[in-house]
PDB file of C-alpha atoms and ligand atoms in Angstrom:
ATOM      1  CA  UNK A   1     186.851  91.150 -95.456  1.00 45.00           C
ATOM      2  CA  UNK A   2     184.220  91.801 -92.803  1.00 46.00           C
ATOM      3  CA  UNK A   3     182.415  88.763 -93.858  1.00 49.00           C
ATOM      4  CA  UNK A   4     185.615  86.633 -93.443  1.00 49.00           C
ATOM      5  CA  UNK A   5     185.992  87.975 -89.916  1.00 51.00           C
ATOM      6  CA  UNK A   6     182.388  87.371 -89.063  1.00 47.00           C
ATOM      7  CA  UNK A   7     182.711  83.849 -90.353  1.00 47.00           C
ATOM      8  CA  UNK A   8     185.883  83.207 -88.139  1.00 48.00           C
ATOM      9  CA  UNK A   9     184.345  84.468 -84.961  1.00 47.00           C
ATOM     10  CA  UNK A  10     181.201  82.322 -85.813  1.00 44.00           C
ATOM     11  CA  UNK A  11     183.461  79.310 -86.252  1.00 46.00           C
ATOM     12  CA  UNK A  12     185.442  80.196 -82.978  1.00 45.00           C
ATOM     13  CA  UNK A  13     182.273  80.559 -80.906  1.00 43.00           C
ATOM     14  CA  UNK A  14     180.845  77.236 -82.314  1.00 43.00           C
ATOM     15  CA  UNK A  15     184.133  75.470 -81.278  1.00 47.00           C
ATOM     16  CA  UNK A  16     183.793  76.698 -77.645  1.00 51.00           C
ATOM     17  CA  UNK A  17     181.697  75.092 -74.747  1.00 54.00           C
ATOM     18  CA  UNK A  18     180.984  77.289 -71.690  1.00 58.00           C
ATOM     19  CA  UNK A  19     182.168  75.683 -68.476  1.00 59.00           C
ATOM     20  CA  UNK A  20     180.380  75.944 -65.110  1.00 56.00           C
ATOM     21  CA  UNK A  21     182.931  78.642 -64.035  1.00 66.00           C
ATOM     22  CA  UNK A  22     181.984  80.974 -67.023  1.00 65.00           C
ATOM     23  CA  UNK A  23     185.222  80.178 -68.817  1.00 70.00           C
ATOM     24  CA  UNK A  24     185.160  78.279 -72.047  1.00 80.00           C
ATOM     25  CA  UNK A  25     186.680  74.881 -73.197  1.00 92.00           C
ATOM     26  CA  UNK A  26     187.712  74.397 -76.689  1.00 92.00           C
ATOM     27  CA  UNK A  27     186.010  71.495 -78.541  1.00 94.00           C
ATOM     28  CA  UNK A  28     188.726  68.944 -79.530  1.00 95.00           C
ATOM     29  CA  UNK A  29     189.603  68.321 -83.072  1.00 96.00           C
ATOM     30  CA  UNK A  30     188.503  64.829 -83.799  1.00 98.00           C
ATOM     31  CA  UNK A  31     190.739  62.819 -86.017  1.00 98.00           C
ATOM     32  CA  UNK A  32     189.407  59.423 -87.297  1.00 98.00           C
ATOM     33  CA  UNK A  33     192.338  56.965 -87.755  1.00 98.00           C
ATOM     34  CA  UNK A  34     190.076  54.032 -88.627  1.00 98.00           C
ATOM     35  CA  UNK A  35     186.756  52.766 -87.575  1.00 98.00           C
ATOM     36  CA  UNK A  36     187.802  52.207 -84.024  1.00 98.00           C
ATOM     37  CA  UNK A  37     190.580  54.561 -83.345  1.00 98.00           C
ATOM     38  CA  UNK A  38     189.966  58.287 -82.918  1.00 98.00           C
ATOM     39  CA  UNK A  39     192.323  61.002 -81.595  1.00 98.00           C
ATOM     40  CA  UNK A  40     190.880  64.110 -79.775  1.00 98.00           C
ATOM     41  CA  UNK A  41     193.416  66.887 -80.395  1.00 98.00           C
ATOM     42  CA  UNK A  42     193.368  69.268 -77.505  1.00 96.00           C
ATOM     43  CA  UNK A  43     194.765  72.828 -77.372  1.00 93.00           C
ATOM     44  CA  UNK A  44     198.560  72.963 -77.255  1.00 90.00           C
ATOM     45  CA  UNK A  45     199.320  75.943 -74.842  1.00 86.00           C
ATOM     46  CA  UNK A  46     200.278  75.126 -71.259  1.00 89.00           C
ATOM     47  CA  UNK A  47     197.385  75.166 -68.557  1.00 91.00           C
ATOM     48  CA  UNK A  48     195.971  78.664 -68.216  1.00 91.00           C
ATOM     49  CA  UNK A  49     192.795  80.577 -67.355  1.00 91.00           C
ATOM     50  CA  UNK A  50     191.644  80.474 -70.904  1.00 89.00           C
ATOM     51  CA  UNK A  51     191.986  76.761 -71.512  1.00 92.00           C
ATOM     52  CA  UNK A  52     191.128  75.833 -67.851  1.00 94.00           C
ATOM     53  CA  UNK A  53     193.521  72.776 -67.903  1.00 93.00           C
ATOM     54  CA  UNK A  54     192.616  71.392 -71.227  1.00 95.00           C
ATOM     55  CA  UNK A  55     195.639  70.980 -73.261  1.00 94.00           C
ATOM     56  CA  UNK A  56     196.154  67.385 -73.898  1.00 97.00           C
ATOM     57  CA  UNK A  57     195.513  64.872 -76.675  1.00 98.00           C
ATOM     58  CA  UNK A  58     193.320  61.903 -75.787  1.00 98.00           C
ATOM     59  CA  UNK A  59     192.851  58.714 -77.919  1.00 98.00           C
ATOM     60  CA  UNK A  60     189.487  56.886 -78.036  1.00 98.00           C
ATOM     61  CA  UNK A  61     189.750  53.144 -78.896  1.00 98.00           C
ATOM     62  CA  UNK A  62     186.415  51.600 -79.446  1.00 98.00           C
ATOM     63  CA  UNK A  63     186.356  47.994 -78.413  1.00 98.00           C
ATOM     64  CA  UNK A  64     183.411  45.485 -78.776  1.00 97.00           C
ATOM     65  CA  UNK A  65     181.688  46.492 -75.565  1.00 94.00           C
ATOM     66  CA  UNK A  66     183.458  49.656 -74.418  1.00 98.00           C
ATOM     67  CA  UNK A  67     186.055  52.403 -75.036  1.00 98.00           C
ATOM     68  CA  UNK A  68     189.560  52.358 -73.953  1.00 98.00           C
ATOM     69  CA  UNK A  69     190.504  55.994 -73.427  1.00 98.00           C
ATOM     70  CA  UNK A  70     194.161  57.148 -73.200  1.00 98.00           C
ATOM     71  CA  UNK A  71     194.615  60.222 -71.168  1.00 98.00           C
ATOM     72  CA  UNK A  72     191.722  61.854 -69.304  1.00 98.00           C
ATOM     73  CA  UNK A  73     192.757  65.579 -69.163  1.00 97.00           C
ATOM     74  CA  UNK A  74     193.788  67.991 -66.343  1.00 97.00           C
ATOM     75  CA  UNK A  75     190.632  68.523 -64.172  1.00 97.00           C
ATOM     76  CA  UNK A  76     187.285  66.825 -63.409  1.00 97.00           C
ATOM     77  CA  UNK A  77     185.747  69.291 -65.856  1.00 96.00           C
ATOM     78  CA  UNK A  78     188.061  68.598 -68.627  1.00 97.00           C
ATOM     79  CA  UNK A  79     187.570  64.894 -67.993  1.00 98.00           C
ATOM     80  CA  UNK A  80     183.774  65.343 -68.411  1.00 97.00           C
ATOM     81  CA  UNK A  81     184.526  67.463 -71.474  1.00 97.00           C
ATOM     82  CA  UNK A  82     186.556  64.563 -73.124  1.00 98.00           C
ATOM     83  CA  UNK A  83     183.664  62.204 -71.919  1.00 98.00           C
ATOM     84  CA  UNK A  84     181.250  64.330 -74.079  1.00 97.00           C
ATOM     85  CA  UNK A  85     183.568  64.249 -76.883  1.00 97.00           C
ATOM     86  CA  UNK A  86     183.794  60.361 -76.729  1.00 98.00           C
ATOM     87  CA  UNK A  87     179.998  60.090 -76.652  1.00 98.00           C
ATOM     88  CA  UNK A  88     180.026  62.056 -80.093  1.00 97.00           C
ATOM     89  CA  UNK A  89     181.907  59.122 -81.479  1.00 98.00           C
ATOM     90  CA  UNK A  90     180.152  56.195 -79.832  1.00 98.00           C
ATOM     91  CA  UNK A  91     177.479  55.359 -77.078  1.00 97.00           C
ATOM     92  CA  UNK A  92     179.602  52.695 -75.705  1.00 98.00           C
ATOM     93  CA  UNK A  93     180.859  53.376 -72.053  1.00 98.00           C
ATOM     94  CA  UNK A  94     184.380  54.252 -71.198  1.00 98.00           C
ATOM     95  CA  UNK A  95     185.583  50.812 -69.580  1.00 98.00           C
ATOM     96  CA  UNK A  96     189.163  51.521 -69.449  1.00 98.00           C
ATOM     97  CA  UNK A  97     191.460  54.653 -68.957  1.00 98.00           C
ATOM     98  CA  UNK A  98     195.099  54.568 -69.616  1.00 98.00           C
ATOM     99  CA  UNK A  99     197.393  57.238 -67.974  1.00 98.00           C
ATOM    100  CA  UNK A 100     200.471  57.681 -70.097  1.00 98.00           C
ATOM    101  CA  UNK A 101     202.343  59.480 -67.178  1.00 98.00           C
ATOM    102  CA  UNK A 102     201.910  61.370 -63.927  1.00 98.00           C
ATOM    103  CA  UNK A 103     201.724  64.789 -65.359  1.00 97.00           C
ATOM    104  CA  UNK A 104     198.553  66.394 -64.117  1.00 97.00           C
ATOM    105  CA  UNK A 105     197.428  67.588 -67.499  1.00 97.00           C
ATOM    106  CA  UNK A 106     197.164  63.853 -68.577  1.00 98.00           C
ATOM    107  CA  UNK A 107     195.389  62.165 -65.715  1.00 98.00           C
ATOM    108  CA  UNK A 108     193.652  64.540 -63.295  1.00 98.00           C
ATOM    109  CA  UNK A 109     190.470  64.005 -65.373  1.00 98.00           C
ATOM    110  CA  UNK A 110     190.278  60.377 -64.052  1.00 98.00           C
ATOM    111  CA  UNK A 111     187.647  61.268 -61.653  1.00 98.00           C
ATOM    112  CA  UNK A 112     185.225  61.847 -64.595  1.00 98.00           C
ATOM    113  CA  UNK A 113     185.383  58.080 -65.423  1.00 98.00           C
ATOM    114  CA  UNK A 114     185.043  56.335 -62.025  1.00 94.00           C
ATOM    115  CA  UNK A 115     183.883  52.766 -62.664  1.00 96.00           C
ATOM    116  CA  UNK A 116     186.414  52.323 -65.414  1.00 98.00           C
ATOM    117  CA  UNK A 117     189.689  50.342 -64.969  1.00 98.00           C
ATOM    118  CA  UNK A 118     192.618  52.668 -64.715  1.00 98.00           C
ATOM    119  CA  UNK A 119     195.977  51.494 -66.248  1.00 98.00           C
ATOM    120  CA  UNK A 120     199.454  52.991 -66.019  1.00 98.00           C
ATOM    121  CA  UNK A 121     203.077  52.091 -65.389  1.00 98.00           C
ATOM    122  CA  UNK A 122     204.039  51.034 -61.894  1.00 98.00           C
ATOM    123  CA  UNK A 123     206.239  54.160 -61.532  1.00 98.00           C
ATOM    124  CA  UNK A 124     203.366  56.382 -62.715  1.00 98.00           C
ATOM    125  CA  UNK A 125     201.060  54.921 -59.904  1.00 98.00           C
ATOM    126  CA  UNK A 126     203.755  55.673 -57.463  1.00 98.00           C
ATOM    127  CA  UNK A 127     204.369  59.145 -58.672  1.00 98.00           C
ATOM    128  CA  UNK A 128     200.533  60.010 -58.714  1.00 98.00           C
ATOM    129  CA  UNK A 129     200.425  58.860 -55.002  1.00 98.00           C
ATOM    130  CA  UNK A 130     203.428  60.927 -54.225  1.00 98.00           C
ATOM    131  CA  UNK A 131     202.783  64.113 -56.310  1.00 98.00           C
ATOM    132  CA  UNK A 132     199.079  64.079 -56.927  1.00 98.00           C
ATOM    133  CA  UNK A 133     198.358  66.933 -54.379  1.00 97.00           C
ATOM    134  CA  UNK A 134     201.157  68.946 -55.805  1.00 97.00           C
ATOM    135  CA  UNK A 135     199.924  68.587 -59.387  1.00 97.00           C
ATOM    136  CA  UNK A 136     196.508  69.524 -58.323  1.00 97.00           C
ATOM    137  CA  UNK A 137     197.819  72.821 -56.784  1.00 97.00           C
ATOM    138  CA  UNK A 138     199.910  73.416 -59.951  1.00 96.00           C
ATOM    139  CA  UNK A 139     196.704  73.091 -62.016  1.00 96.00           C
ATOM    140  CA  UNK A 140     194.737  75.197 -59.542  1.00 97.00           C
ATOM    141  CA  UNK A 141     197.369  78.005 -59.690  1.00 97.00           C
ATOM    142  CA  UNK A 142     197.717  77.834 -63.527  1.00 95.00           C
ATOM    143  CA  UNK A 143     193.913  78.021 -64.252  1.00 95.00           C
ATOM    144  CA  UNK A 144     192.998  80.511 -61.343  1.00 94.00           C
ATOM    145  CA  UNK A 145     190.541  78.594 -59.319  1.00 95.00           C
ATOM    146  CA  UNK A 146     190.186  75.804 -56.776  1.00 97.00           C
ATOM    147  CA  UNK A 147     189.239  72.236 -57.927  1.00 97.00           C
ATOM    148  CA  UNK A 148     187.384  70.627 -55.090  1.00 97.00           C
ATOM    149  CA  UNK A 149     186.039  67.747 -57.302  1.00 97.00           C
ATOM    150  CA  UNK A 150     189.367  66.819 -58.903  1.00 97.00           C
ATOM    151  CA  UNK A 151     191.085  63.952 -57.140  1.00 96.00           C
ATOM    152  CA  UNK A 152     194.341  62.418 -58.152  1.00 97.00           C
ATOM    153  CA  UNK A 153     193.278  58.883 -58.811  1.00 97.00           C
ATOM    154  CA  UNK A 154     196.037  56.271 -59.240  1.00 98.00           C
ATOM    155  CA  UNK A 155     195.810  53.403 -61.546  1.00 98.00           C
ATOM    156  CA  UNK A 156     195.122  49.886 -60.179  1.00 97.00           C
ATOM    157  CA  UNK A 157     196.494  47.933 -63.166  1.00 98.00           C
ATOM    158  CA  UNK A 158     200.062  48.554 -63.705  1.00 98.00           C
ATOM    159  CA  UNK A 159     203.120  47.564 -65.853  1.00 98.00           C
ATOM    160  CA  UNK A 160     206.717  47.400 -64.749  1.00 98.00           C
ATOM    161  CA  UNK A 161     209.601  49.365 -66.394  1.00 98.00           C
ATOM    162  CA  UNK A 162     211.188  47.617 -69.193  1.00 97.00           C
ATOM    163  CA  UNK A 163     208.146  45.398 -70.223  1.00 98.00           C
ATOM    164  CA  UNK A 164     206.038  44.979 -73.165  1.00 98.00           C
ATOM    165  CA  UNK A 165     202.800  43.426 -72.412  1.00 98.00           C
ATOM    166  CA  UNK A 166     200.455  42.255 -75.224  1.00 98.00           C
ATOM    167  CA  UNK A 167     196.728  41.833 -74.296  1.00 98.00           C
ATOM    168  CA  UNK A 168     193.395  41.962 -75.942  1.00 98.00           C
ATOM    169  CA  UNK A 169     190.651  44.323 -74.576  1.00 98.00           C
ATOM    170  CA  UNK A 170     187.421  44.356 -76.231  1.00 97.00           C
ATOM    171  CA  UNK A 171     188.703  42.635 -79.343  1.00 98.00           C
ATOM    172  CA  UNK A 172     191.501  45.202 -79.735  1.00 98.00           C
ATOM    173  CA  UNK A 173     195.125  43.884 -79.666  1.00 98.00           C
ATOM    174  CA  UNK A 174     197.153  46.271 -77.420  1.00 98.00           C
ATOM    175  CA  UNK A 175     200.725  46.260 -76.315  1.00 98.00           C
ATOM    176  CA  UNK A 176     201.447  48.316 -73.160  1.00 98.00           C
ATOM    177  CA  UNK A 177     204.948  49.201 -73.426  1.00 98.00           C
ATOM    178  CA  UNK A 178     206.954  50.769 -70.418  1.00 98.00           C
ATOM    179  CA  UNK A 179     210.410  52.011 -71.794  1.00 98.00           C
ATOM    180  CA  UNK A 180     213.308  53.142 -69.610  1.00 97.00           C
ATOM    181  CA  UNK A 181     212.187  56.418 -67.957  1.00 97.00           C
ATOM    182  CA  UNK A 182     212.205  58.975 -70.905  1.00 98.00           C
ATOM    183  CA  UNK A 183     209.986  62.003 -70.634  1.00 98.00           C
ATOM    184  CA  UNK A 184     209.321  60.916 -66.938  1.00 98.00           C
ATOM    185  CA  UNK A 185     210.331  57.914 -64.827  1.00 97.00           C
ATOM    186  CA  UNK A 186     207.093  56.183 -65.525  1.00 98.00           C
ATOM    187  CA  UNK A 187     206.055  56.525 -69.132  1.00 98.00           C
ATOM    188  CA  UNK A 188     203.495  54.042 -70.662  1.00 98.00           C
ATOM    189  CA  UNK A 189     203.057  53.784 -74.299  1.00 98.00           C
ATOM    190  CA  UNK A 190     200.185  52.233 -76.183  1.00 99.00           C
ATOM    191  CA  UNK A 191     200.824  50.284 -79.193  1.00 98.00           C
ATOM    192  CA  UNK A 192     198.081  48.992 -81.404  1.00 98.00           C
ATOM    193  CA  UNK A 193     199.913  46.744 -83.869  1.00 98.00           C
ATOM    194  CA  UNK A 194     196.891  45.760 -85.978  1.00 98.00           C
ATOM    195  CA  UNK A 195     195.915  49.377 -86.270  1.00 98.00           C
ATOM    196  CA  UNK A 196     199.524  50.564 -86.943  1.00 98.00           C
ATOM    197  CA  UNK A 197     198.981  53.092 -84.216  1.00 98.00           C
ATOM    198  CA  UNK A 198     201.365  54.273 -81.376  1.00 99.00           C
ATOM    199  CA  UNK A 199     199.945  56.473 -78.484  1.00 99.00           C
ATOM    200  CA  UNK A 200     203.078  57.957 -76.897  1.00 98.00           C
ATOM    201  CA  UNK A 201     202.094  60.433 -74.255  1.00 98.00           C
ATOM    202  CA  UNK A 202     204.601  63.310 -74.032  1.00 98.00           C
ATOM    203  CA  UNK A 203     207.564  61.018 -75.291  1.00 98.00           C
ATOM    204  CA  UNK A 204     206.243  62.403 -78.502  1.00 98.00           C
ATOM    205  CA  UNK A 205     205.255  66.053 -78.915  1.00 97.00           C
ATOM    206  CA  UNK A 206     204.603  68.094 -82.014  1.00 97.00           C
ATOM    207  CA  UNK A 207     204.723  71.847 -82.227  1.00 95.00           C
ATOM    208  CA  UNK A 208     205.796  72.210 -78.710  1.00 94.00           C
ATOM    209  CA  UNK A 209     209.103  71.935 -76.954  1.00 95.00           C
ATOM    210  CA  UNK A 210     209.585  68.658 -75.249  1.00 96.00           C
ATOM    211  CA  UNK A 211     209.587  68.994 -71.402  1.00 95.00           C
ATOM    212  CA  UNK A 212     212.687  67.477 -69.918  1.00 96.00           C
ATOM    213  CA  UNK A 213     212.130  68.741 -66.385  1.00 93.00           C
ATOM    214  CA  UNK A 214     211.383  65.174 -65.030  1.00 97.00           C
ATOM    215  CA  UNK A 215     213.054  63.353 -67.944  1.00 97.00           C
ATOM    216  CA  UNK A 216     216.122  61.541 -68.881  1.00 97.00           C
ATOM    217  CA  UNK A 217     217.479  62.828 -72.171  1.00 97.00           C
ATOM    218  CA  UNK A 218     219.736  59.782 -73.341  1.00 97.00           C
ATOM    219  CA  UNK A 219     217.001  57.212 -72.563  1.00 97.00           C
ATOM    220  CA  UNK A 220     214.563  59.303 -74.290  1.00 98.00           C
ATOM    221  CA  UNK A 221     216.685  59.432 -77.342  1.00 98.00           C
ATOM    222  CA  UNK A 222     216.907  55.667 -77.242  1.00 98.00           C
ATOM    223  CA  UNK A 223     213.329  55.282 -76.858  1.00 98.00           C
ATOM    224  CA  UNK A 224     212.676  57.460 -79.898  1.00 98.00           C
ATOM    225  CA  UNK A 225     215.047  55.166 -81.895  1.00 98.00           C
ATOM    226  CA  UNK A 226     212.798  52.285 -80.747  1.00 98.00           C
ATOM    227  CA  UNK A 227     209.635  54.090 -81.534  1.00 98.00           C
ATOM    228  CA  UNK A 228     210.790  54.862 -85.224  1.00 96.00           C
ATOM    229  CA  UNK A 229     211.575  51.235 -85.750  1.00 96.00           C
ATOM    230  CA  UNK A 230     208.016  50.161 -85.079  1.00 98.00           C
ATOM    231  CA  UNK A 231     205.578  49.288 -87.972  1.00 98.00           C
ATOM    232  CA  UNK A 232     203.306  52.352 -87.352  1.00 98.00           C
ATOM    233  CA  UNK A 233     201.695  54.769 -89.654  1.00 98.00           C
ATOM    234  CA  UNK A 234     200.078  57.094 -87.010  1.00 98.00           C
ATOM    235  CA  UNK A 235     202.293  58.343 -83.990  1.00 98.00           C
ATOM    236  CA  UNK A 236     199.969  60.122 -81.477  1.00 98.00           C
ATOM    237  CA  UNK A 237     201.793  62.753 -79.365  1.00 98.00           C
ATOM    238  CA  UNK A 238     200.791  63.923 -76.055  1.00 98.00           C
ATOM    239  CA  UNK A 239     200.539  67.488 -77.490  1.00 97.00           C
ATOM    240  CA  UNK A 240     200.180  68.599 -81.125  1.00 97.00           C
ATOM    241  CA  UNK A 241     199.253  67.093 -84.472  1.00 98.00           C
ATOM    242  CA  UNK A 242     199.576  63.316 -85.169  1.00 98.00           C
ATOM    243  CA  UNK A 243     203.130  62.644 -86.460  1.00 98.00           C
ATOM    244  CA  UNK A 244     204.601  60.565 -89.104  1.00 98.00           C
ATOM    245  CA  UNK A 245     207.721  58.408 -88.832  1.00 97.00           C
ATOM    246  CA  UNK A 246     209.579  61.153 -90.519  1.00 97.00           C
ATOM    247  CA  UNK A 247     208.374  63.647 -87.712  1.00 98.00           C
ATOM    248  CA  UNK A 248     209.651  61.124 -85.178  1.00 98.00           C
ATOM    249  CA  UNK A 249     212.955  60.946 -86.671  1.00 98.00           C
ATOM    250  CA  UNK A 250     213.093  64.712 -86.947  1.00 97.00           C
ATOM    251  CA  UNK A 251     212.336  65.012 -83.078  1.00 97.00           C
ATOM    252  CA  UNK A 252     214.930  62.418 -82.365  1.00 98.00           C
ATOM    253  CA  UNK A 253     217.593  64.199 -84.335  1.00 97.00           C
ATOM    254  CA  UNK A 254     216.758  67.518 -82.826  1.00 96.00           C
ATOM    255  CA  UNK A 255     217.070  66.014 -79.257  1.00 97.00           C
ATOM    256  CA  UNK A 256     220.269  64.233 -80.116  1.00 97.00           C
ATOM    257  CA  UNK A 257     221.749  67.497 -81.326  1.00 96.00           C
ATOM    258  CA  UNK A 258     220.576  69.282 -78.127  1.00 96.00           C
ATOM    259  CA  UNK A 259     222.249  66.486 -76.086  1.00 96.00           C
ATOM    260  CA  UNK A 260     225.468  66.637 -77.901  1.00 96.00           C
ATOM    261  CA  UNK A 261     225.465  70.490 -77.897  1.00 95.00           C
ATOM    262  CA  UNK A 262     225.308  70.430 -73.985  1.00 96.00           C
ATOM    263  CA  UNK A 263     227.936  67.670 -73.677  1.00 96.00           C
ATOM    264  CA  UNK A 264     230.243  69.529 -75.840  1.00 95.00           C
ATOM    265  CA  UNK A 265     229.867  72.864 -73.775  1.00 95.00           C
ATOM    266  CA  UNK A 266     230.277  70.766 -70.585  1.00 95.00           C
ATOM    267  CA  UNK A 267     233.600  69.241 -71.787  1.00 94.00           C
ATOM    268  CA  UNK A 268     234.791  72.847 -72.750  1.00 95.00           C
ATOM    269  CA  UNK A 269     234.017  73.903 -69.141  1.00 95.00           C
ATOM    270  CA  UNK A 270     231.370  76.267 -70.329  1.00 94.00           C
ATOM    271  CA  UNK A 271     228.626  77.400 -67.894  1.00 92.00           C
ATOM    272  CA  UNK A 272     224.958  76.749 -68.612  1.00 90.00           C
ATOM    273  CA  UNK A 273     224.538  80.392 -69.634  1.00 91.00           C
ATOM    274  CA  UNK A 274     227.643  80.158 -72.070  1.00 94.00           C
ATOM    275  CA  UNK A 275     226.123  76.736 -73.526  1.00 93.00           C
ATOM    276  CA  UNK A 276     222.762  78.436 -74.146  1.00 91.00           C
ATOM    277  CA  UNK A 277     224.364  81.296 -75.973  1.00 92.00           C
ATOM    278  CA  UNK A 278     226.549  79.078 -78.100  1.00 91.00           C
ATOM    279  CA  UNK A 279     223.902  76.505 -79.107  1.00 92.00           C
ATOM    280  CA  UNK A 280     221.585  76.835 -82.059  1.00 91.00           C
ATOM    281  CA  UNK A 281     218.224  76.705 -80.346  1.00 92.00           C
ATOM    282  CA  UNK A 282     216.226  78.110 -83.248  1.00 91.00           C
ATOM    283  CA  UNK A 283     214.438  74.988 -83.893  1.00 90.00           C
ATOM    284  CA  UNK A 284     212.913  75.126 -80.351  1.00 91.00           C
ATOM    285  CA  UNK A 285     212.569  78.839 -80.065  1.00 89.00           C
ATOM    286  CA  UNK A 286     209.807  79.114 -82.589  1.00 89.00           C
ATOM    287  CA  UNK A 287     207.653  76.441 -81.003  1.00 92.00           C
ATOM    288  CA  UNK A 288     204.830  76.679 -78.250  1.00 88.00           C
ATOM    289  CA  UNK A 289     206.190  76.513 -74.564  1.00 87.00           C
ATOM    290  CA  UNK A 290     209.588  77.717 -75.527  1.00 90.00           C
ATOM    291  CA  UNK A 291     210.102  78.858 -72.030  1.00 88.00           C
ATOM    292  CA  UNK A 292     211.038  75.416 -70.970  1.00 92.00           C
ATOM    293  CA  UNK A 293     214.283  75.536 -72.992  1.00 93.00           C
ATOM    294  CA  UNK A 294     216.174  77.083 -70.031  1.00 92.00           C
ATOM    295  CA  UNK A 295     214.982  74.306 -67.693  1.00 93.00           C
ATOM    296  CA  UNK A 296     215.835  71.685 -70.343  1.00 95.00           C
ATOM    297  CA  UNK A 297     219.400  72.900 -70.494  1.00 95.00           C
ATOM    298  CA  UNK A 298     219.492  72.717 -66.890  1.00 94.00           C
ATOM    299  CA  UNK A 299     218.226  69.153 -66.581  1.00 95.00           C
ATOM    300  CA  UNK A 300     220.346  68.021 -69.453  1.00 96.00           C
ATOM    301  CA  UNK A 301     223.468  69.762 -67.988  1.00 95.00           C
ATOM    302  CA  UNK A 302     223.000  67.759 -64.801  1.00 94.00           C
ATOM    303  CA  UNK A 303     222.557  64.459 -66.638  1.00 95.00           C
ATOM    304  CA  UNK A 304     225.812  65.146 -68.670  1.00 94.00           C
ATOM    305  CA  UNK A 305     227.635  66.031 -65.500  1.00 93.00           C
ATOM    306  CA  UNK A 306     226.362  62.924 -63.750  1.00 92.00           C
ATOM    307  CA  UNK A 307     227.454  60.745 -66.629  1.00 89.00           C
ATOM    308  CA  UNK A 308     230.960  62.255 -66.532  1.00 85.00           C
ATOM    309  CA  UNK A 309     231.262  61.433 -62.908  1.00 79.00           C
ATOM    310  CA  UNK A 310     230.146  57.794 -63.630  1.00 74.00           C
ATOM    311  CA  UNK A 311     232.790  57.712 -66.468  1.00 71.00           C
ATOM    312  CA  UNK A 312     235.387  59.039 -64.151  1.00 70.00           C
ATOM    313  CA  UNK A 313     234.468  56.643 -61.521  1.00 68.00           C
ATOM    314  CA  UNK A 314     234.743  53.659 -63.966  1.00 63.00           C
ATOM    315  CA  UNK A 315     238.129  54.908 -65.256  1.00 65.00           C
ATOM    316  CA  UNK A 316     239.280  55.215 -61.714  1.00 64.00           C
ATOM    317  CA  UNK A 317     238.236  51.770 -60.889  1.00 59.00           C
ATOM    318  CA  UNK A 318     239.862  50.385 -63.962  1.00 53.00           C
ATOM    319  CA  UNK A 319     243.279  52.025 -63.184  1.00 49.00           C
ATOM    320  CA  UNK A 320     243.561  50.461 -59.921  1.00 49.00           C
TER     321      UNK A 320
HETATM  322 ZN1  LIG V 401     204.204  65.320 -69.536  1.00 68.95          ZN
END
């Protein structure tokens, strides 16, 4: 028993890297999908003093001459930590960094990759310019220290909403897909058709409750329908383990039930509190970050309410 405990703590200490501030960053779990695509699975808890803002998955796509990295982490230090993990895979430089959306944990590490070409959706760029300082403050507060070297860098290469653009970078065929705003108004998904891989940012999550705070539930469910129709074997979420098509369908169905539950409550004139009590939320309750459920209900309720106003307006116009 003692021996097992000792072994456990030895493994734990090997998995940690001490940062400049004395805190520790977990070493990512590296999953090799094929000879040129690797996923760095980060911790899944929200940003806190312990993880120092490292709580995101990054994907390493090794091209002919350089690396295309998807999602750079939540601080300059996390960015460098991810850069170190990339160097364990290849000595090629990171030439491109893709930001899947404007939430700080996914892109505030951009500063560690200056010189690379940054890519995002058009809307993500706009949101980074508008909310970058705010996200930096959120991160500083969550991890308990100032981040003087972290700068919100917006991407210079951008793609418009509703587009799918196929390109080849370093010999790798890549489709940049900007669906209608789902997890945020500016999601960018990265599809590697030859590798049968989709990197979805937080449009997909595994083991954590999806965060709807900046999202659009009905669009999101539609996007999940489009995702599951792709010829893909590895679905890389923004947080949590790599997913299968079956996992995507389960997430889609859970989110659809969530939407229908709220709509039903709204139609019965229930308050948000009553809806929360009457819905079966057990599937979400047991996951990480279950504290977002209340906010999700609030956001979905507002969406249902706005839709019902729209429907009423349309009916009103028709009756005239
Ligand atoms: Zn997010």
